[in-house]
């Protein structure tokens, strides 16, 4: 059970139209938070906003101008004390020798530059609040490299590095910086996009794995982390299914 914060809490969640972002929006809104749900796809956001407490904001976080427009809307609505960066993704499983540079550019824009844009826009607000929180959802791919993961590894290693530097820089402003590093999470879109719409290849990622994590599982961890008293900083939370002991060891049955 997540403890109820004694005061009203407000959060901006990027990548909120599906997967971990959407699950986190639902979870925090159910816990009484005011949730600004930010994503590119208006139709998915509108369905998400059917839940009380969720305010949809259409925005591509790789576009700094759009992020600044969201900042204006959030400011007019009273601001936030918490920023959760979920937007990102993987594209392709090619080796370094065969990788498409455009795929790498997309991954850096989505995972790294999108995070930078929201941080630069909202850090002044979080500092002014006095008890601000940033939580970046990175990946275990940001700490351990693996074959076929080079582009995603590179982007997530970069996002992981940004998060570590940010924690050092913002401590003097009493902004706590948390990082959640999920391992194998079975969501409806992540592997499908990575495999360029090849449903069979996407399904094979999870075949035989007993109880891979769900988006709701990760959302539970996120909600717990940001709901703790502000002086408690969970620097890095690695979360994996039991069947995934490490990147190189995944138990598959059948």
PDB file of C-alpha atoms in Angstrom:
ATOM      1  CA  UNK A   1       0.000   0.000   0.000  1.00  0.00           C
ATOM      2  CA  UNK A   2       1.338   3.417  -0.968  1.00  0.00           C
ATOM      3  CA  UNK A   3       1.257   5.994   1.790  1.00  0.00           C
ATOM      4  CA  UNK A   4      -1.009   8.960   1.108  1.00  0.00           C
ATOM      5  CA  UNK A   5       0.903  12.232   1.005  1.00  0.00           C
ATOM      6  CA  UNK A   6      -0.457  14.772   3.468  1.00  0.00           C
ATOM      7  CA  UNK A   7      -0.606  17.493   0.818  1.00  0.00           C
ATOM      8  CA  UNK A   8      -1.869  17.593  -2.744  1.00  0.00           C
ATOM      9  CA  UNK A   9       0.757  16.316  -5.185  1.00  0.00           C
ATOM     10  CA  UNK A  10       1.073  17.172  -8.870  1.00  0.00           C
ATOM     11  CA  UNK A  11       3.135  15.328 -11.455  1.00  0.00           C
ATOM     12  CA  UNK A  12       3.975  15.554 -15.145  1.00  0.00           C
ATOM     13  CA  UNK A  13       4.487  12.163 -16.796  1.00  0.00           C
ATOM     14  CA  UNK A  14       5.963  11.939 -20.281  1.00  0.00           C
ATOM     15  CA  UNK A  15       5.318   8.987 -22.574  1.00  0.00           C
ATOM     16  CA  UNK A  16       1.946   8.684 -20.872  1.00  0.00           C
ATOM     17  CA  UNK A  17      -0.127   7.357 -23.775  1.00  0.00           C
ATOM     18  CA  UNK A  18       0.802   3.687 -23.264  1.00  0.00           C
ATOM     19  CA  UNK A  19       2.905   1.196 -21.332  1.00  0.00           C
ATOM     20  CA  UNK A  20       4.694   2.273 -18.170  1.00  0.00           C
ATOM     21  CA  UNK A  21       3.732   5.920 -18.643  1.00  0.00           C
ATOM     22  CA  UNK A  22       0.005   5.200 -18.882  1.00  0.00           C
ATOM     23  CA  UNK A  23       0.121   2.729 -15.983  1.00  0.00           C
ATOM     24  CA  UNK A  24       1.930   5.296 -13.827  1.00  0.00           C
ATOM     25  CA  UNK A  25      -0.652   7.954 -14.682  1.00  0.00           C
ATOM     26  CA  UNK A  26      -3.511   5.633 -13.691  1.00  0.00           C
ATOM     27  CA  UNK A  27      -1.768   4.568 -10.494  1.00  0.00           C
ATOM     28  CA  UNK A  28      -0.892   8.038  -9.256  1.00  0.00           C
ATOM     29  CA  UNK A  29      -4.283   9.515 -10.167  1.00  0.00           C
ATOM     30  CA  UNK A  30      -5.931   6.698  -8.201  1.00  0.00           C
ATOM     31  CA  UNK A  31      -3.734   7.685  -5.242  1.00  0.00           C
ATOM     32  CA  UNK A  32      -5.022  11.253  -5.368  1.00  0.00           C
ATOM     33  CA  UNK A  33      -2.299  12.930  -7.396  1.00  0.00           C
ATOM     34  CA  UNK A  34      -3.101  15.510 -10.055  1.00  0.00           C
ATOM     35  CA  UNK A  35      -1.494  14.034 -13.169  1.00  0.00           C
ATOM     36  CA  UNK A  36      -0.478  15.963 -16.271  1.00  0.00           C
ATOM     37  CA  UNK A  37      -0.199  13.197 -18.883  1.00  0.00           C
ATOM     38  CA  UNK A  38       2.080  14.170 -21.754  1.00  0.00           C
ATOM     39  CA  UNK A  39       2.432  12.257 -25.038  1.00  0.00           C
ATOM     40  CA  UNK A  40       2.220  12.654 -28.805  1.00  0.00           C
ATOM     41  CA  UNK A  41      -0.995  10.714 -29.466  1.00  0.00           C
ATOM     42  CA  UNK A  42      -4.062  12.756 -28.633  1.00  0.00           C
ATOM     43  CA  UNK A  43      -6.581   9.932 -29.040  1.00  0.00           C
ATOM     44  CA  UNK A  44      -4.819   7.703 -26.499  1.00  0.00           C
ATOM     45  CA  UNK A  45      -4.447  10.592 -24.074  1.00  0.00           C
ATOM     46  CA  UNK A  46      -8.152  11.374 -24.283  1.00  0.00           C
ATOM     47  CA  UNK A  47      -9.002   7.823 -23.272  1.00  0.00           C
ATOM     48  CA  UNK A  48      -6.491   8.022 -20.441  1.00  0.00           C
ATOM     49  CA  UNK A  49      -8.055  11.280 -19.248  1.00  0.00           C
ATOM     50  CA  UNK A  50     -11.407   9.574 -18.691  1.00  0.00           C
ATOM     51  CA  UNK A  51      -9.988   8.809 -15.247  1.00  0.00           C
ATOM     52  CA  UNK A  52     -10.507  11.620 -12.754  1.00  0.00           C
ATOM     53  CA  UNK A  53      -7.357  13.552 -11.949  1.00  0.00           C
ATOM     54  CA  UNK A  54      -5.608  13.081 -15.315  1.00  0.00           C
ATOM     55  CA  UNK A  55      -5.072  16.158 -17.511  1.00  0.00           C
ATOM     56  CA  UNK A  56      -3.990  15.327 -21.104  1.00  0.00           C
ATOM     57  CA  UNK A  57      -1.294  17.415 -22.783  1.00  0.00           C
ATOM     58  CA  UNK A  58      -0.329  16.612 -26.369  1.00  0.00           C
ATOM     59  CA  UNK A  59       3.404  17.095 -26.782  1.00  0.00           C
ATOM     60  CA  UNK A  60       6.407  15.591 -28.545  1.00  0.00           C
ATOM     61  CA  UNK A  61       9.145  15.923 -25.932  1.00  0.00           C
ATOM     62  CA  UNK A  62      11.845  15.899 -28.621  1.00  0.00           C
ATOM     63  CA  UNK A  63      10.525  19.330 -29.679  1.00  0.00           C
ATOM     64  CA  UNK A  64      11.733  21.916 -27.159  1.00  0.00           C
ATOM     65  CA  UNK A  65       9.153  24.470 -28.318  1.00  0.00           C
ATOM     66  CA  UNK A  66       6.316  22.041 -27.611  1.00  0.00           C
ATOM     67  CA  UNK A  67       7.766  21.300 -24.171  1.00  0.00           C
ATOM     68  CA  UNK A  68       7.903  25.022 -23.377  1.00  0.00           C
ATOM     69  CA  UNK A  69       4.249  25.314 -24.408  1.00  0.00           C
ATOM     70  CA  UNK A  70       3.409  22.508 -21.975  1.00  0.00           C
ATOM     71  CA  UNK A  71       5.365  24.331 -19.277  1.00  0.00           C
ATOM     72  CA  UNK A  72       3.127  27.374 -19.821  1.00  0.00           C
ATOM     73  CA  UNK A  73      -0.025  25.257 -19.500  1.00  0.00           C
ATOM     74  CA  UNK A  74       1.205  23.520 -16.368  1.00  0.00           C
ATOM     75  CA  UNK A  75       2.279  26.820 -14.824  1.00  0.00           C
ATOM     76  CA  UNK A  76      -1.153  28.340 -15.445  1.00  0.00           C
ATOM     77  CA  UNK A  77      -2.738  25.281 -13.820  1.00  0.00           C
ATOM     78  CA  UNK A  78      -0.706  25.664 -10.634  1.00  0.00           C
ATOM     79  CA  UNK A  79       2.528  23.805 -11.411  1.00  0.00           C
ATOM     80  CA  UNK A  80       3.995  20.457 -10.361  1.00  0.00           C
ATOM     81  CA  UNK A  81       6.297  19.130  -7.673  1.00  0.00           C
ATOM     82  CA  UNK A  82       7.281  15.935  -9.531  1.00  0.00           C
ATOM     83  CA  UNK A  83       8.493  15.149 -13.057  1.00  0.00           C
ATOM     84  CA  UNK A  84       8.533  11.557 -14.304  1.00  0.00           C
ATOM     85  CA  UNK A  85      10.331  10.977 -17.609  1.00  0.00           C
ATOM     86  CA  UNK A  86       9.115   7.773 -19.245  1.00  0.00           C
ATOM     87  CA  UNK A  87       9.178   8.736 -22.938  1.00  0.00           C
ATOM     88  CA  UNK A  88      11.698   6.753 -24.972  1.00  0.00           C
ATOM     89  CA  UNK A  89      12.025   3.455 -26.746  1.00  0.00           C
ATOM     90  CA  UNK A  90      14.178   1.120 -28.801  1.00  0.00           C
ATOM     91  CA  UNK A  91      14.389   0.608 -32.544  1.00  0.00           C
ATOM     92  CA  UNK A  92      16.096  -2.378 -34.131  1.00  0.00           C
ATOM     93  CA  UNK A  93      18.427  -5.127 -32.965  1.00  0.00           C
ATOM     94  CA  UNK A  94      21.190  -4.752 -35.528  1.00  0.00           C
ATOM     95  CA  UNK A  95      24.846  -5.026 -34.640  1.00  0.00           C
ATOM     96  CA  UNK A  96      27.097  -1.978 -34.554  1.00  0.00           C
ATOM     97  CA  UNK A  97      28.445  -2.949 -37.973  1.00  0.00           C
ATOM     98  CA  UNK A  98      24.968  -3.109 -39.507  1.00  0.00           C
ATOM     99  CA  UNK A  99      23.118  -0.421 -37.538  1.00  0.00           C
ATOM    100  CA  UNK A 100      21.132   2.295 -39.260  1.00  0.00           C
ATOM    101  CA  UNK A 101      22.332   5.748 -38.123  1.00  0.00           C
ATOM    102  CA  UNK A 102      18.785   7.098 -38.384  1.00  0.00           C
ATOM    103  CA  UNK A 103      17.616   4.513 -35.846  1.00  0.00           C
ATOM    104  CA  UNK A 104      20.316   5.681 -33.458  1.00  0.00           C
ATOM    105  CA  UNK A 105      19.325   9.319 -33.983  1.00  0.00           C
ATOM    106  CA  UNK A 106      15.712   8.485 -33.181  1.00  0.00           C
ATOM    107  CA  UNK A 107      16.719   6.630 -30.002  1.00  0.00           C
ATOM    108  CA  UNK A 108      18.931   9.490 -28.838  1.00  0.00           C
ATOM    109  CA  UNK A 109      16.204  12.036 -29.543  1.00  0.00           C
ATOM    110  CA  UNK A 110      13.500  10.011 -27.786  1.00  0.00           C
ATOM    111  CA  UNK A 111      15.488   8.840 -24.776  1.00  0.00           C
ATOM    112  CA  UNK A 112      18.095  11.530 -24.201  1.00  0.00           C
ATOM    113  CA  UNK A 113      17.085  14.807 -25.824  1.00  0.00           C
ATOM    114  CA  UNK A 114      13.459  14.409 -24.776  1.00  0.00           C
ATOM    115  CA  UNK A 115      14.618  13.998 -21.177  1.00  0.00           C
ATOM    116  CA  UNK A 116      16.910  17.017 -21.505  1.00  0.00           C
ATOM    117  CA  UNK A 117      14.089  19.173 -22.896  1.00  0.00           C
ATOM    118  CA  UNK A 118      11.720  18.426 -20.023  1.00  0.00           C
ATOM    119  CA  UNK A 119      14.449  18.850 -17.423  1.00  0.00           C
ATOM    120  CA  UNK A 120      15.540  22.224 -18.725  1.00  0.00           C
ATOM    121  CA  UNK A 121      11.933  23.415 -18.907  1.00  0.00           C
ATOM    122  CA  UNK A 122      10.739  22.223 -15.493  1.00  0.00           C
ATOM    123  CA  UNK A 123      13.796  22.356 -13.216  1.00  0.00           C
ATOM    124  CA  UNK A 124      13.217  26.021 -12.302  1.00  0.00           C
ATOM    125  CA  UNK A 125       9.687  25.127 -11.172  1.00  0.00           C
ATOM    126  CA  UNK A 126      10.890  22.120  -9.169  1.00  0.00           C
ATOM    127  CA  UNK A 127      13.633  24.192  -7.514  1.00  0.00           C
ATOM    128  CA  UNK A 128      11.164  26.955  -6.644  1.00  0.00           C
ATOM    129  CA  UNK A 129       8.824  24.417  -5.065  1.00  0.00           C
ATOM    130  CA  UNK A 130      11.488  23.581  -2.501  1.00  0.00           C
ATOM    131  CA  UNK A 131      10.797  19.821  -2.434  1.00  0.00           C
ATOM    132  CA  UNK A 132      10.887  18.854  -6.095  1.00  0.00           C
ATOM    133  CA  UNK A 133      11.351  15.351  -7.443  1.00  0.00           C
ATOM    134  CA  UNK A 134      12.614  14.024 -10.776  1.00  0.00           C
ATOM    135  CA  UNK A 135      12.257  10.338 -11.624  1.00  0.00           C
ATOM    136  CA  UNK A 136      13.805   9.078 -14.850  1.00  0.00           C
ATOM    137  CA  UNK A 137      12.803   5.670 -16.181  1.00  0.00           C
ATOM    138  CA  UNK A 138      15.928   4.346 -17.869  1.00  0.00           C
ATOM    139  CA  UNK A 139      16.680   0.638 -18.305  1.00  0.00           C
ATOM    140  CA  UNK A 140      19.010  -2.128 -17.259  1.00  0.00           C
ATOM    141  CA  UNK A 141      20.233  -1.668 -20.855  1.00  0.00           C
ATOM    142  CA  UNK A 142      21.764   1.555 -19.535  1.00  0.00           C
ATOM    143  CA  UNK A 143      24.187  -0.296 -17.272  1.00  0.00           C
ATOM    144  CA  UNK A 144      24.956  -3.568 -19.115  1.00  0.00           C
ATOM    145  CA  UNK A 145      25.606  -3.865 -22.845  1.00  0.00           C
ATOM    146  CA  UNK A 146      24.373  -6.825 -24.881  1.00  0.00           C
ATOM    147  CA  UNK A 147      24.601  -8.066 -28.451  1.00  0.00           C
ATOM    148  CA  UNK A 148      21.997  -6.485 -30.688  1.00  0.00           C
ATOM    149  CA  UNK A 149      21.396  -3.708 -28.206  1.00  0.00           C
ATOM    150  CA  UNK A 150      24.113  -1.234 -29.163  1.00  0.00           C
ATOM    151  CA  UNK A 151      21.932   1.705 -30.186  1.00  0.00           C
ATOM    152  CA  UNK A 152      19.540   1.303 -27.273  1.00  0.00           C
ATOM    153  CA  UNK A 153      22.483   0.656 -24.936  1.00  0.00           C
ATOM    154  CA  UNK A 154      24.131   3.859 -26.111  1.00  0.00           C
ATOM    155  CA  UNK A 155      20.975   5.938 -25.585  1.00  0.00           C
ATOM    156  CA  UNK A 156      20.143   4.448 -22.200  1.00  0.00           C
ATOM    157  CA  UNK A 157      23.754   4.645 -20.969  1.00  0.00           C
ATOM    158  CA  UNK A 158      23.570   8.349 -21.869  1.00  0.00           C
ATOM    159  CA  UNK A 159      20.250   8.840 -20.060  1.00  0.00           C
ATOM    160  CA  UNK A 160      21.656   6.965 -17.043  1.00  0.00           C
ATOM    161  CA  UNK A 161      24.668   9.291 -17.043  1.00  0.00           C
ATOM    162  CA  UNK A 162      22.479  12.387 -17.269  1.00  0.00           C
ATOM    163  CA  UNK A 163      20.493  11.149 -14.268  1.00  0.00           C
ATOM    164  CA  UNK A 164      23.609  10.645 -12.159  1.00  0.00           C
ATOM    165  CA  UNK A 165      24.984  14.077 -13.004  1.00  0.00           C
ATOM    166  CA  UNK A 166      21.599  15.678 -12.330  1.00  0.00           C
ATOM    167  CA  UNK A 167      21.454  14.140  -8.846  1.00  0.00           C
ATOM    168  CA  UNK A 168      24.788  15.753  -7.967  1.00  0.00           C
ATOM    169  CA  UNK A 169      23.830  19.116  -9.438  1.00  0.00           C
ATOM    170  CA  UNK A 170      20.361  19.421  -7.923  1.00  0.00           C
ATOM    171  CA  UNK A 171      20.994  18.250  -4.350  1.00  0.00           C
ATOM    172  CA  UNK A 172      21.774  21.834  -3.298  1.00  0.00           C
ATOM    173  CA  UNK A 173      18.318  22.829  -4.569  1.00  0.00           C
ATOM    174  CA  UNK A 174      16.647  20.045  -2.559  1.00  0.00           C
ATOM    175  CA  UNK A 175      15.492  18.384  -5.787  1.00  0.00           C
ATOM    176  CA  UNK A 176      15.726  14.630  -5.330  1.00  0.00           C
ATOM    177  CA  UNK A 177      16.591  12.608  -8.408  1.00  0.00           C
ATOM    178  CA  UNK A 178      15.472   8.981  -8.660  1.00  0.00           C
ATOM    179  CA  UNK A 179      16.072   6.396 -11.357  1.00  0.00           C
ATOM    180  CA  UNK A 180      14.058   3.275 -12.111  1.00  0.00           C
ATOM    181  CA  UNK A 181      15.851   0.747 -14.321  1.00  0.00           C
ATOM    182  CA  UNK A 182      13.398  -1.902 -15.577  1.00  0.00           C
ATOM    183  CA  UNK A 183      14.542  -5.161 -17.085  1.00  0.00           C
ATOM    184  CA  UNK A 184      12.160  -7.348 -19.089  1.00  0.00           C
ATOM    185  CA  UNK A 185       8.739  -5.678 -19.181  1.00  0.00           C
ATOM    186  CA  UNK A 186       5.984  -7.064 -21.390  1.00  0.00           C
ATOM    187  CA  UNK A 187       4.028  -4.116 -22.770  1.00  0.00           C
ATOM    188  CA  UNK A 188       1.871  -3.876 -25.856  1.00  0.00           C
ATOM    189  CA  UNK A 189       4.165  -1.563 -27.825  1.00  0.00           C
ATOM    190  CA  UNK A 190       7.838  -1.643 -26.754  1.00  0.00           C
ATOM    191  CA  UNK A 191       9.018  -4.809 -28.527  1.00  0.00           C
ATOM    192  CA  UNK A 192       6.555  -4.356 -31.382  1.00  0.00           C
ATOM    193  CA  UNK A 193       8.149  -1.015 -32.233  1.00  0.00           C
ATOM    194  CA  UNK A 194      11.653  -2.348 -31.721  1.00  0.00           C
ATOM    195  CA  UNK A 195      10.917  -5.206 -34.125  1.00  0.00           C
ATOM    196  CA  UNK A 196       9.388  -2.774 -36.638  1.00  0.00           C
ATOM    197  CA  UNK A 197       5.913  -4.244 -36.354  1.00  0.00           C
ATOM    198  CA  UNK A 198       6.963  -7.910 -36.667  1.00  0.00           C
ATOM    199  CA  UNK A 199       4.490  -9.459 -34.215  1.00  0.00           C
ATOM    200  CA  UNK A 200       6.156 -12.881 -34.218  1.00  0.00           C
ATOM    201  CA  UNK A 201       9.576 -11.420 -33.427  1.00  0.00           C
ATOM    202  CA  UNK A 202       8.086  -9.246 -30.682  1.00  0.00           C
ATOM    203  CA  UNK A 203       6.321 -12.210 -29.094  1.00  0.00           C
ATOM    204  CA  UNK A 204       9.509 -14.290 -29.189  1.00  0.00           C
ATOM    205  CA  UNK A 205      11.195 -11.843 -26.798  1.00  0.00           C
ATOM    206  CA  UNK A 206       8.929 -13.061 -23.979  1.00  0.00           C
ATOM    207  CA  UNK A 207       8.293 -16.649 -25.105  1.00  0.00           C
ATOM    208  CA  UNK A 208       8.651 -19.136 -22.263  1.00  0.00           C
ATOM    209  CA  UNK A 209       9.377 -16.473 -19.642  1.00  0.00           C
ATOM    210  CA  UNK A 210       7.221 -17.024 -16.580  1.00  0.00           C
ATOM    211  CA  UNK A 211       5.724 -13.765 -15.325  1.00  0.00           C
ATOM    212  CA  UNK A 212       7.690 -11.047 -17.090  1.00  0.00           C
ATOM    213  CA  UNK A 213       7.071  -7.674 -15.510  1.00  0.00           C
ATOM    214  CA  UNK A 214       3.991  -5.725 -16.559  1.00  0.00           C
ATOM    215  CA  UNK A 215       3.641  -1.967 -16.918  1.00  0.00           C
ATOM    216  CA  UNK A 216       1.549  -2.014 -13.739  1.00  0.00           C
ATOM    217  CA  UNK A 217       4.411  -3.682 -11.846  1.00  0.00           C
ATOM    218  CA  UNK A 218       6.814  -0.895 -12.783  1.00  0.00           C
ATOM    219  CA  UNK A 219       4.169   1.752 -12.091  1.00  0.00           C
ATOM    220  CA  UNK A 220       3.811   0.369  -8.569  1.00  0.00           C
ATOM    221  CA  UNK A 221       7.543   0.818  -7.997  1.00  0.00           C
ATOM    222  CA  UNK A 222       7.464   4.343  -9.438  1.00  0.00           C
ATOM    223  CA  UNK A 223       4.477   5.361  -7.327  1.00  0.00           C
ATOM    224  CA  UNK A 224       6.127   4.033  -4.175  1.00  0.00           C
ATOM    225  CA  UNK A 225       9.389   5.838  -4.893  1.00  0.00           C
ATOM    226  CA  UNK A 226       7.864   9.278  -5.494  1.00  0.00           C
ATOM    227  CA  UNK A 227       5.413   8.930  -2.591  1.00  0.00           C
ATOM    228  CA  UNK A 228       8.085   8.364   0.058  1.00  0.00           C
ATOM    229  CA  UNK A 229       8.937  11.308   2.340  1.00  0.00           C
ATOM    230  CA  UNK A 230      11.025  13.771   0.366  1.00  0.00           C
ATOM    231  CA  UNK A 231      14.225  13.267   2.346  1.00  0.00           C
ATOM    232  CA  UNK A 232      14.335   9.614   1.206  1.00  0.00           C
ATOM    233  CA  UNK A 233      16.060   9.300  -2.164  1.00  0.00           C
ATOM    234  CA  UNK A 234      15.996   5.915  -3.900  1.00  0.00           C
ATOM    235  CA  UNK A 235      18.931   6.686  -6.173  1.00  0.00           C
ATOM    236  CA  UNK A 236      18.671   3.634  -8.429  1.00  0.00           C
ATOM    237  CA  UNK A 237      15.982   0.961  -8.428  1.00  0.00           C
ATOM    238  CA  UNK A 238      16.656  -2.027 -10.661  1.00  0.00           C
ATOM    239  CA  UNK A 239      13.497  -4.061 -11.186  1.00  0.00           C
ATOM    240  CA  UNK A 240      13.401  -7.352 -13.092  1.00  0.00           C
ATOM    241  CA  UNK A 241      11.267 -10.485 -13.115  1.00  0.00           C
ATOM    242  CA  UNK A 242      12.653 -13.397 -11.116  1.00  0.00           C
ATOM    243  CA  UNK A 243      13.093 -15.310 -14.375  1.00  0.00           C
ATOM    244  CA  UNK A 244      15.562 -12.685 -15.585  1.00  0.00           C
ATOM    245  CA  UNK A 245      18.506 -13.108 -13.266  1.00  0.00           C
ATOM    246  CA  UNK A 246      20.677 -11.002 -15.583  1.00  0.00           C
ATOM    247  CA  UNK A 247      20.774  -9.885 -19.208  1.00  0.00           C
ATOM    248  CA  UNK A 248      22.620 -13.064 -20.116  1.00  0.00           C
ATOM    249  CA  UNK A 249      20.458 -15.374 -17.982  1.00  0.00           C
ATOM    250  CA  UNK A 250      16.739 -15.596 -18.668  1.00  0.00           C
ATOM    251  CA  UNK A 251      14.841 -18.726 -17.603  1.00  0.00           C
ATOM    252  CA  UNK A 252      12.512 -19.968 -20.310  1.00  0.00           C
ATOM    253  CA  UNK A 253      10.198 -22.975 -20.001  1.00  0.00           C
ATOM    254  CA  UNK A 254       8.505 -25.086 -22.622  1.00  0.00           C
TER     255      UNK A 254
END
